[in-house]
Amino acid sequence: MITFKNVTKTFHLDSKTSISPVKDVSMDIASGEFIIITGRSGSGKTTLLNLSAGMVKPNSGRIIIDQTDLADMTDRQLSTLRNQKLGFVFQFPSLLSSLNVLENVTLPGIFDQGQNEKTIKARGLDLLKTMGLADKAAVYPRQLSAGEQKRVVLSRSLLNKPQVILADEPTSDLDEQTELEVMNLLRGINETGVTFIMVTHSLQLVPYASRAFNMENGILAEISRTGSKL
Amino acid sequence: MQLLKLALKNIRGSGFRSVAIFLCVMGVAGFLLATTIIIKGAEYSLDSGLKRLGADILVVPTGAENKVETALLMGRPTDVWMPESNLKAISAIEGVQSVSAQVYLSSLYGAACCAVSEMFMVVYDPATDFTVTPWLEKNLGRELKTGEVIGGSYIFVPPDEKYVRLYGYDMTLMGNLTPTGTGIDQTLFLTMDTARAMAASSLTTAVQPLKIKDGQISSVLVKVKPGADTHAVALRIVRDTQGMVPIESPNLFGAFRTQMNGLLWGFFAITVAVWALAMLLIALIFSMAANERRREMAVLRAIGATRGFIFCTILTEAGLLALSGAILGIIAAAGCIFMFKDYLAESLRMPFLFPSISSFLALFLGGVALAIVTVTLAALLPAYRVSHQELAVAMRE
Ligand SMILES: Nc1ncnc2c1ncn2[C@@H]1O[C@H](COP(=O)(O)OP(=O)(O)OP(=O)(O)O)[C@@H](O)[C@H]1O
Ligand SMILES: [Mg+2]
């Protein structure tokens, strides 16, 4: 599904200093896997996710999604890829403040030609229901708790039925109970065949993963493998 | 359509910024339109006044040019005289087709019939006149009888009365000419017979008698032969006659036109400056807003928006704000001018006639188009920058 071949990303902060948050990373993620990536702050996890979505271009190495090298894709094709095949859950609050919950959730539908508004809306409401947010559809993001916002973002990432979800700390600032609920939701979605790459700080989530990696100074290392989904 | 919706939501979502830009556009568009309408209105007014006179050349006693111009422009009565024999002298000049004499009189102070204190009266000669006769033919179908008058658009019969009374003499107002915005609107037109009847009556009925100088006229209106060069005819009048000056129709109100042109350039310069400042301000607000929204736009990109989409939403927002601001500003400005046009003309001491619907519509469309184009231009650079931003950087802010 997603293959990294010796990917390195270097940011040049100024003419002398540069930093490489992703160093010579290679990995091969199969369809339907649930990958967890842990690591200390600043180790390069977000950069890795950004690379996977084509939002950051690698300095060297190749990133291949569904047999297509991202480097061979035009900006427009990358947009379509992100819209159709990927779902992104950001580390930072990412709901548009001027749109209500349902409008936020259905936003990816705007860029998907050939879908009509009604189906998009119905699907959005359906997702909100699954997340236990059916009654919040008309509410604005600032009126939601952090956990509710996370779940709205998750709903948004699922709208166009993506094949891969790139989730950057989807359970940070959630209490343990809610974290558990969200993880069970994610597992449920994973069981329908959606591939997950999830970044998290909490090691106790590792058992949810089919494989877990740790990142340190830009270097990715596999730390556990269950061989089968839990 | 989706793009439009998103732009609208964004506008609503960022209240302060939207209001600031909206007000900016509204103010400038309103100001621009107001100045244009005033200047156009003055021009339109002068042109209608000239058309009303119907002469190619107006001949007045030497030294009386300004007085006559002011009288015609602002409706302030004047007292200028020259011998009647001048009329013959002019008609003998090569290239002259027809001539008609006019006598300028003034009402006593405080006539009840009119919006002005002293009324300008023009006595015309029905046999040769081409100023009011075309109107009479069309609207009345006959000439005025003794005791009948017609007036400019501001002349009215006082409420509860049947006549216009001047010097204690009653006259029937047979109609009003269409507005020109000039002094002609406050002018009463009458025949020599009526004037003489009024003068005769004034001896017994008025505080001061009306004096008409025998054998004297105030001005001569000249029409040149078709194909004849007006300027050449005017030069011949200067050469072949004494004690009078010809004013060619386009040069009539010349001093005023020059003054107005100065005003026009002044207005224009101010408008350009204000417009440029507003553009700068709008560009600044947009780039500030764009910076604020870099992350939001990066999120949109991450969920599938193309660069073009981001670029277009920002421009659409700008366009919508410009459209609504300009429409409201222009309507407000036009409404104000329309309501206060009399006060305006008086305080600016210039003639004014509200432009016709079609030319107002053209101004309106022009103003709106200008607003959209300039505001969109102001938003162009910020829109480009945000749509082409480095996503990795934008999302880290
Ligand atoms: N666009 C960028 N420009 C410059 N430096 C960057 C950029 N993106 C990331 N970095 C640097 O790369 C390093 C890794 O950043 P990254 O966001 O990938 O870390 P992370 O593992 O996600 O950390 P956290 O757990 O705190 O989210 C950091 O030192 C960061 O400063
Ligand atoms: Mg991170």
mmCIF file of N, CA and C in Angstrom, chain B residues 135-136 139-140 144 148-157 164 172-178 187-189:
data_model
loop_
_atom_site.group_PDB
_atom_site.id
_atom_site.type_symbol
_atom_site.label_atom_id
_atom_site.label_comp_id
_atom_site.label_asym_id
_atom_site.label_seq_id
_atom_site.Cartn_x
_atom_site.Cartn_y
_atom_site.Cartn_z
ATOM 1 N N TRP B 135 -40.825 74.469 -27.853
ATOM 2 C CA TRP B 135 -41.537 73.844 -26.724
ATOM 3 C C TRP B 135 -43.026 74.177 -26.802
ATOM 4 N N LEU B 136 -43.309 75.461 -27.101
ATOM 5 C CA LEU B 136 -44.706 75.901 -27.189
ATOM 6 C C LEU B 136 -45.442 75.136 -28.281
ATOM 7 N N ASN B 139 -46.033 71.569 -27.015
ATOM 8 C CA ASN B 139 -46.837 71.333 -25.827
ATOM 9 C C ASN B 139 -48.132 72.142 -25.757
ATOM 10 N N LEU B 140 -48.106 73.312 -26.374
ATOM 11 C CA LEU B 140 -49.284 74.166 -26.262
ATOM 12 C C LEU B 140 -50.004 74.258 -27.605
ATOM 13 N N LEU B 144 -48.017 82.268 -27.022
ATOM 14 C CA LEU B 144 -48.563 82.805 -25.778
ATOM 15 C C LEU B 144 -49.343 84.079 -26.064
ATOM 16 N N GLU B 148 -49.984 85.626 -20.593
ATOM 17 C CA GLU B 148 -49.603 84.223 -20.403
ATOM 18 C C GLU B 148 -48.085 84.107 -20.379
ATOM 19 N N VAL B 149 -47.590 83.224 -19.528
ATOM 20 C CA VAL B 149 -46.137 83.032 -19.434
ATOM 21 C C VAL B 149 -45.850 81.539 -19.349
ATOM 22 N N ILE B 150 -44.594 81.172 -19.626
ATOM 23 C CA ILE B 150 -44.149 79.833 -19.244
ATOM 24 C C ILE B 150 -42.885 79.991 -18.412
ATOM 25 N N GLY B 151 -42.611 78.989 -17.602
ATOM 26 C CA GLY B 151 -41.487 79.120 -16.685
ATOM 27 C C GLY B 151 -40.552 77.941 -16.742
ATOM 28 N N GLY B 152 -39.399 78.138 -16.131
ATOM 29 C CA GLY B 152 -38.481 77.018 -15.941
ATOM 30 C C GLY B 152 -39.118 76.046 -14.960
ATOM 31 N N SER B 153 -38.435 74.957 -14.716
ATOM 32 C CA SER B 153 -39.063 73.883 -13.939
ATOM 33 C C SER B 153 -39.362 74.282 -12.492
ATOM 34 N N TYR B 154 -38.665 75.333 -11.983
ATOM 35 C CA TYR B 154 -38.886 75.712 -10.588
ATOM 36 C C TYR B 154 -39.985 76.759 -10.405
ATOM 37 N N ILE B 155 -40.485 77.288 -11.497
ATOM 38 C CA ILE B 155 -41.502 78.337 -11.390
ATOM 39 C C ILE B 155 -42.857 77.698 -11.082
ATOM 40 N N PHE B 156 -43.551 78.245 -10.101
ATOM 41 C CA PHE B 156 -44.848 77.671 -9.768
ATOM 42 C C PHE B 156 -45.837 78.767 -9.377
ATOM 43 N N VAL B 157 -47.106 78.417 -9.484
ATOM 44 C CA VAL B 157 -48.155 79.326 -9.029
ATOM 45 C C VAL B 157 -48.302 79.086 -7.531
ATOM 46 N N VAL B 164 -49.548 83.851 -11.473
ATOM 47 C CA VAL B 164 -48.240 84.307 -11.027
ATOM 48 C C VAL B 164 -48.335 85.827 -11.005
ATOM 49 N N THR B 172 -50.928 84.086 -16.292
ATOM 50 C CA THR B 172 -51.248 82.665 -16.225
ATOM 51 C C THR B 172 -50.008 81.852 -16.605
ATOM 52 N N LEU B 173 -49.628 80.929 -15.738
ATOM 53 C CA LEU B 173 -48.479 80.061 -16.041
ATOM 54 C C LEU B 173 -48.981 78.930 -16.943
ATOM 55 N N MET B 174 -48.533 78.928 -18.197
ATOM 56 C CA MET B 174 -49.059 77.972 -19.168
ATOM 57 C C MET B 174 -48.281 76.655 -19.178
ATOM 58 N N GLY B 175 -47.188 76.617 -18.462
ATOM 59 C CA GLY B 175 -46.433 75.357 -18.453
ATOM 60 C C GLY B 175 -45.026 75.561 -17.954
ATOM 61 N N ASN B 176 -44.361 74.442 -17.702
ATOM 62 C CA ASN B 176 -42.971 74.491 -17.239
ATOM 63 C C ASN B 176 -42.071 73.752 -18.221
ATOM 64 N N LEU B 177 -40.927 74.343 -18.466
ATOM 65 C CA LEU B 177 -39.934 73.681 -19.315
ATOM 66 C C LEU B 177 -39.296 72.539 -18.539
ATOM 67 N N THR B 178 -38.715 71.594 -19.255
ATOM 68 C CA THR B 178 -38.036 70.488 -18.560
ATOM 69 C C THR B 178 -36.810 71.020 -17.825
ATOM 70 N N THR B 187 -36.250 80.800 -14.433
ATOM 71 C CA THR B 187 -36.507 81.936 -15.305
ATOM 72 C C THR B 187 -37.941 81.899 -15.817
ATOM 73 N N LEU B 188 -38.511 83.113 -15.939
ATOM 74 C CA LEU B 188 -39.866 83.230 -16.469
ATOM 75 C C LEU B 188 -39.754 83.752 -17.901
ATOM 76 N N PHE B 189 -40.431 83.115 -18.826
ATOM 77 C CA PHE B 189 -40.386 83.557 -20.222
ATOM 78 C C PHE B 189 -41.703 84.225 -20.591
#
